[in-house]
């Protein structure tokens, strides 16, 4: 496959798709980010890739200025693959989602990691501060159409499975790691989520 062949297959990009790219957060981008409760951050060390989900109440990502975002890093599994990638190669891509909204917002830019205590404390929830905060400087920002989420039925409850269609999280972890877990019951995973959310 070549770039020329791909362009022949797909044809030219629409004028709107090309012209909609911004380099700053206008009022529409700000409203989207202020209402987003879920995002994924894609990173690379120049060779390998990582995709890290992040979520919280609306407004958990702060807009520092017209080109800069602040994203708290809440407790997780401490693999910190994405953070390690940023140290090696600071380019990131961020994908914002708002429940019930088909469209998404994409931000490409560069990131740095801060452990400044005052900055971390500004994101305190339940008296707990994140260990670090990502400062992301945007280079490309654009709204993305909702076709994928519409096709997936992502926000249509009538399309959701009636019961969990896969084994419990800890059953999967045990099978993948060959290490024993405390319990493979999904209720245990949900209990751990409640206990360690922040």
mmCIF file of C-alpha atoms in Angstrom:
data_model
loop_
_atom_site.group_PDB
_atom_site.id
_atom_site.type_symbol
_atom_site.label_atom_id
_atom_site.label_comp_id
_atom_site.label_asym_id
_atom_site.label_seq_id
_atom_site.Cartn_x
_atom_site.Cartn_y
_atom_site.Cartn_z
ATOM 1 C CA UNK A 1 0.000 0.000 0.000
ATOM 2 C CA UNK A 2 1.198 3.509 -0.773
ATOM 3 C CA UNK A 3 -0.084 6.986 0.147
ATOM 4 C CA UNK A 4 -1.115 7.476 -3.474
ATOM 5 C CA UNK A 5 -3.060 4.199 -3.527
ATOM 6 C CA UNK A 6 -4.837 5.044 -0.264
ATOM 7 C CA UNK A 7 -5.861 8.447 -1.581
ATOM 8 C CA UNK A 8 -7.121 6.794 -4.775
ATOM 9 C CA UNK A 9 -9.245 4.399 -2.669
ATOM 10 C CA UNK A 10 -10.712 7.047 -0.362
ATOM 11 C CA UNK A 11 -10.732 10.122 -2.557
ATOM 12 C CA UNK A 12 -9.997 13.645 -1.311
ATOM 13 C CA UNK A 13 -10.760 14.748 2.231
ATOM 14 C CA UNK A 14 -13.802 16.979 2.500
ATOM 15 C CA UNK A 15 -13.061 20.733 2.699
ATOM 16 C CA UNK A 16 -14.712 20.895 6.140
ATOM 17 C CA UNK A 17 -12.614 17.994 7.477
ATOM 18 C CA UNK A 18 -9.455 19.832 6.496
ATOM 19 C CA UNK A 19 -10.503 23.342 7.499
ATOM 20 C CA UNK A 20 -11.941 22.453 10.930
ATOM 21 C CA UNK A 21 -8.509 21.907 12.536
ATOM 22 C CA UNK A 22 -7.632 24.519 15.172
ATOM 23 C CA UNK A 23 -4.453 25.289 17.105
ATOM 24 C CA UNK A 24 -6.211 26.823 20.114
ATOM 25 C CA UNK A 25 -9.238 26.081 22.304
ATOM 26 C CA UNK A 26 -12.167 28.195 21.148
ATOM 27 C CA UNK A 27 -15.476 28.369 23.048
ATOM 28 C CA UNK A 28 -16.751 25.144 21.454
ATOM 29 C CA UNK A 29 -13.624 23.192 22.401
ATOM 30 C CA UNK A 30 -13.770 24.628 25.905
ATOM 31 C CA UNK A 31 -17.411 23.603 26.332
ATOM 32 C CA UNK A 32 -16.636 20.104 25.086
ATOM 33 C CA UNK A 33 -13.679 19.633 27.454
ATOM 34 C CA UNK A 34 -15.579 21.129 30.402
ATOM 35 C CA UNK A 35 -18.346 18.554 29.894
ATOM 36 C CA UNK A 36 -16.176 15.539 29.037
ATOM 37 C CA UNK A 37 -16.074 12.774 31.645
ATOM 38 C CA UNK A 38 -13.858 10.326 29.744
ATOM 39 C CA UNK A 39 -10.752 10.528 27.610
ATOM 40 C CA UNK A 40 -7.936 8.368 26.343
ATOM 41 C CA UNK A 41 -4.323 9.485 26.024
ATOM 42 C CA UNK A 42 -2.213 7.819 23.354
ATOM 43 C CA UNK A 43 1.559 7.908 23.780
ATOM 44 C CA UNK A 44 4.649 6.368 22.209
ATOM 45 C CA UNK A 45 8.296 6.025 23.142
ATOM 46 C CA UNK A 46 9.117 6.224 19.438
ATOM 47 C CA UNK A 47 8.714 2.459 19.032
ATOM 48 C CA UNK A 48 5.959 1.079 21.250
ATOM 49 C CA UNK A 49 2.497 2.527 21.891
ATOM 50 C CA UNK A 50 0.223 2.914 24.902
ATOM 51 C CA UNK A 51 -3.399 3.993 25.285
ATOM 52 C CA UNK A 52 -4.440 5.120 28.761
ATOM 53 C CA UNK A 53 -8.086 5.794 29.744
ATOM 54 C CA UNK A 54 -8.908 8.562 32.214
ATOM 55 C CA UNK A 55 -12.261 9.582 33.608
ATOM 56 C CA UNK A 56 -13.871 11.696 36.295
ATOM 57 C CA UNK A 57 -16.628 14.238 36.852
ATOM 58 C CA UNK A 58 -17.220 16.917 34.193
ATOM 59 C CA UNK A 59 -14.505 19.557 34.375
ATOM 60 C CA UNK A 60 -11.800 17.207 35.655
ATOM 61 C CA UNK A 61 -9.533 18.406 32.835
ATOM 62 C CA UNK A 62 -8.613 22.067 33.250
ATOM 63 C CA UNK A 63 -7.882 24.490 30.427
ATOM 64 C CA UNK A 64 -4.852 26.443 31.584
ATOM 65 C CA UNK A 65 -4.830 28.795 28.594
ATOM 66 C CA UNK A 66 -5.800 28.869 24.909
ATOM 67 C CA UNK A 67 -3.378 26.085 24.003
ATOM 68 C CA UNK A 68 -2.729 24.153 27.227
ATOM 69 C CA UNK A 69 -4.611 21.440 29.130
ATOM 70 C CA UNK A 70 -4.018 20.051 32.609
ATOM 71 C CA UNK A 71 -4.942 16.388 33.138
ATOM 72 C CA UNK A 72 -4.675 14.756 36.605
ATOM 73 C CA UNK A 73 -3.318 11.206 36.795
ATOM 74 C CA UNK A 74 -5.596 9.353 39.222
ATOM 75 C CA UNK A 75 -4.625 6.062 40.958
ATOM 76 C CA UNK A 76 -4.316 3.058 38.664
ATOM 77 C CA UNK A 77 -2.194 -0.049 38.380
ATOM 78 C CA UNK A 78 1.122 1.851 38.578
ATOM 79 C CA UNK A 79 2.415 0.464 35.274
ATOM 80 C CA UNK A 80 2.877 4.119 34.162
ATOM 81 C CA UNK A 81 3.595 2.999 30.582
ATOM 82 C CA UNK A 82 2.192 6.224 29.154
ATOM 83 C CA UNK A 83 4.128 8.430 31.556
ATOM 84 C CA UNK A 84 7.366 6.605 30.737
ATOM 85 C CA UNK A 85 6.613 7.087 27.039
ATOM 86 C CA UNK A 86 6.160 10.830 27.530
ATOM 87 C CA UNK A 87 9.602 11.069 29.122
ATOM 88 C CA UNK A 88 11.087 9.464 26.003
ATOM 89 C CA UNK A 89 8.843 11.040 23.366
ATOM 90 C CA UNK A 90 6.441 13.790 24.447
ATOM 91 C CA UNK A 91 3.995 13.666 21.508
ATOM 92 C CA UNK A 92 0.477 12.655 22.609
ATOM 93 C CA UNK A 93 -3.013 12.309 21.167
ATOM 94 C CA UNK A 94 -6.071 12.810 23.389
ATOM 95 C CA UNK A 95 -9.629 11.689 22.608
ATOM 96 C CA UNK A 96 -12.452 13.301 24.641
ATOM 97 C CA UNK A 97 -15.944 11.840 25.091
ATOM 98 C CA UNK A 98 -19.173 13.132 26.668
ATOM 99 C CA UNK A 99 -21.837 10.571 27.627
ATOM 100 C CA UNK A 100 -24.826 10.709 25.233
ATOM 101 C CA UNK A 101 -22.930 12.881 22.706
ATOM 102 C CA UNK A 102 -22.035 11.060 19.478
ATOM 103 C CA UNK A 103 -19.237 13.427 18.478
ATOM 104 C CA UNK A 104 -15.767 13.403 20.032
ATOM 105 C CA UNK A 105 -12.962 15.945 20.354
ATOM 106 C CA UNK A 106 -9.408 15.135 19.356
ATOM 107 C CA UNK A 107 -6.306 16.957 20.574
ATOM 108 C CA UNK A 108 -2.778 16.285 19.312
ATOM 109 C CA UNK A 109 0.183 17.917 20.998
ATOM 110 C CA UNK A 110 3.094 17.536 23.380
ATOM 111 C CA UNK A 111 3.008 16.651 27.063
ATOM 112 C CA UNK A 112 5.137 17.133 30.133
ATOM 113 C CA UNK A 113 4.693 15.597 33.577
ATOM 114 C CA UNK A 114 4.518 17.759 36.701
ATOM 115 C CA UNK A 115 4.627 16.659 40.330
ATOM 116 C CA UNK A 116 4.368 20.227 41.617
ATOM 117 C CA UNK A 117 2.433 19.819 44.861
ATOM 118 C CA UNK A 118 0.374 22.981 44.499
ATOM 119 C CA UNK A 119 -0.676 21.941 41.007
ATOM 120 C CA UNK A 120 -1.538 18.399 42.118
ATOM 121 C CA UNK A 121 -3.492 19.733 45.097
ATOM 122 C CA UNK A 122 -5.612 21.825 42.721
ATOM 123 C CA UNK A 123 -7.054 18.503 41.494
ATOM 124 C CA UNK A 124 -7.747 17.073 44.946
ATOM 125 C CA UNK A 125 -10.824 14.827 45.267
ATOM 126 C CA UNK A 126 -11.931 13.312 48.595
ATOM 127 C CA UNK A 127 -8.828 14.845 50.186
ATOM 128 C CA UNK A 128 -6.545 12.916 47.806
ATOM 129 C CA UNK A 129 -4.346 14.600 45.226
ATOM 130 C CA UNK A 130 -3.100 12.930 42.042
ATOM 131 C CA UNK A 131 0.593 12.042 42.110
ATOM 132 C CA UNK A 132 1.223 13.921 38.871
ATOM 133 C CA UNK A 133 -0.526 16.180 36.375
ATOM 134 C CA UNK A 134 -0.028 16.166 32.617
ATOM 135 C CA UNK A 135 0.416 19.558 30.997
ATOM 136 C CA UNK A 136 -0.511 19.122 27.336
ATOM 137 C CA UNK A 137 0.246 21.821 24.779
ATOM 138 C CA UNK A 138 -2.115 21.473 21.841
ATOM 139 C CA UNK A 139 -0.964 21.628 18.245
ATOM 140 C CA UNK A 140 -4.060 20.253 16.458
ATOM 141 C CA UNK A 141 -7.640 20.288 17.775
ATOM 142 C CA UNK A 142 -10.743 19.157 15.946
ATOM 143 C CA UNK A 143 -14.241 17.841 16.436
ATOM 144 C CA UNK A 144 -14.813 14.334 15.083
ATOM 145 C CA UNK A 145 -18.076 13.104 13.605
ATOM 146 C CA UNK A 146 -20.256 10.649 15.559
ATOM 147 C CA UNK A 147 -20.620 7.882 12.976
ATOM 148 C CA UNK A 148 -18.515 5.345 14.903
ATOM 149 C CA UNK A 149 -20.384 5.740 18.198
ATOM 150 C CA UNK A 150 -23.731 5.690 16.376
ATOM 151 C CA UNK A 151 -22.818 2.467 14.580
ATOM 152 C CA UNK A 152 -21.659 0.990 17.901
ATOM 153 C CA UNK A 153 -24.856 1.961 19.714
ATOM 154 C CA UNK A 154 -22.548 3.334 22.390
ATOM 155 C CA UNK A 155 -25.102 5.629 24.006
ATOM 156 C CA UNK A 156 -28.257 3.630 23.197
ATOM 157 C CA UNK A 157 -29.123 1.459 26.241
ATOM 158 C CA UNK A 158 -31.441 -0.709 24.155
ATOM 159 C CA UNK A 159 -28.377 -1.981 22.260
ATOM 160 C CA UNK A 160 -26.401 -2.868 25.393
ATOM 161 C CA UNK A 161 -26.040 -6.536 26.473
ATOM 162 C CA UNK A 162 -28.559 -7.642 29.098
ATOM 163 C CA UNK A 163 -25.807 -9.155 31.238
ATOM 164 C CA UNK A 164 -22.029 -9.042 31.347
ATOM 165 C CA UNK A 165 -20.885 -10.911 28.200
ATOM 166 C CA UNK A 166 -17.316 -11.583 29.385
ATOM 167 C CA UNK A 167 -15.787 -13.123 32.541
ATOM 168 C CA UNK A 168 -15.030 -10.979 35.576
ATOM 169 C CA UNK A 169 -12.053 -8.644 35.468
ATOM 170 C CA UNK A 170 -10.067 -10.648 38.030
ATOM 171 C CA UNK A 171 -10.848 -13.935 36.275
ATOM 172 C CA UNK A 172 -9.269 -12.477 33.159
ATOM 173 C CA UNK A 173 -6.296 -11.124 35.168
ATOM 174 C CA UNK A 174 -5.747 -14.520 36.795
ATOM 175 C CA UNK A 175 -5.895 -16.335 33.456
ATOM 176 C CA UNK A 176 -3.585 -13.843 31.747
ATOM 177 C CA UNK A 177 -1.029 -13.641 34.553
ATOM 178 C CA UNK A 178 -1.105 -17.204 35.921
ATOM 179 C CA UNK A 179 -1.136 -15.602 39.382
ATOM 180 C CA UNK A 180 -3.776 -16.247 42.030
ATOM 181 C CA UNK A 181 -6.200 -13.430 42.854
ATOM 182 C CA UNK A 182 -8.235 -12.848 46.012
ATOM 183 C CA UNK A 183 -11.536 -13.471 44.227
ATOM 184 C CA UNK A 184 -12.713 -13.918 40.661
ATOM 185 C CA UNK A 185 -16.217 -12.675 41.428
ATOM 186 C CA UNK A 186 -17.038 -9.420 39.626
ATOM 187 C CA UNK A 187 -18.521 -8.038 42.841
ATOM 188 C CA UNK A 188 -15.009 -8.130 44.315
ATOM 189 C CA UNK A 189 -13.706 -6.043 41.387
ATOM 190 C CA UNK A 190 -16.512 -3.547 41.951
ATOM 191 C CA UNK A 191 -15.668 -3.407 45.670
ATOM 192 C CA UNK A 192 -12.012 -2.710 44.836
ATOM 193 C CA UNK A 193 -13.076 0.030 42.439
ATOM 194 C CA UNK A 194 -15.033 1.727 45.237
ATOM 195 C CA UNK A 195 -12.152 1.407 47.702
ATOM 196 C CA UNK A 196 -9.373 2.631 45.405
ATOM 197 C CA UNK A 197 -11.111 5.067 43.025
ATOM 198 C CA UNK A 198 -9.180 8.094 44.288
#
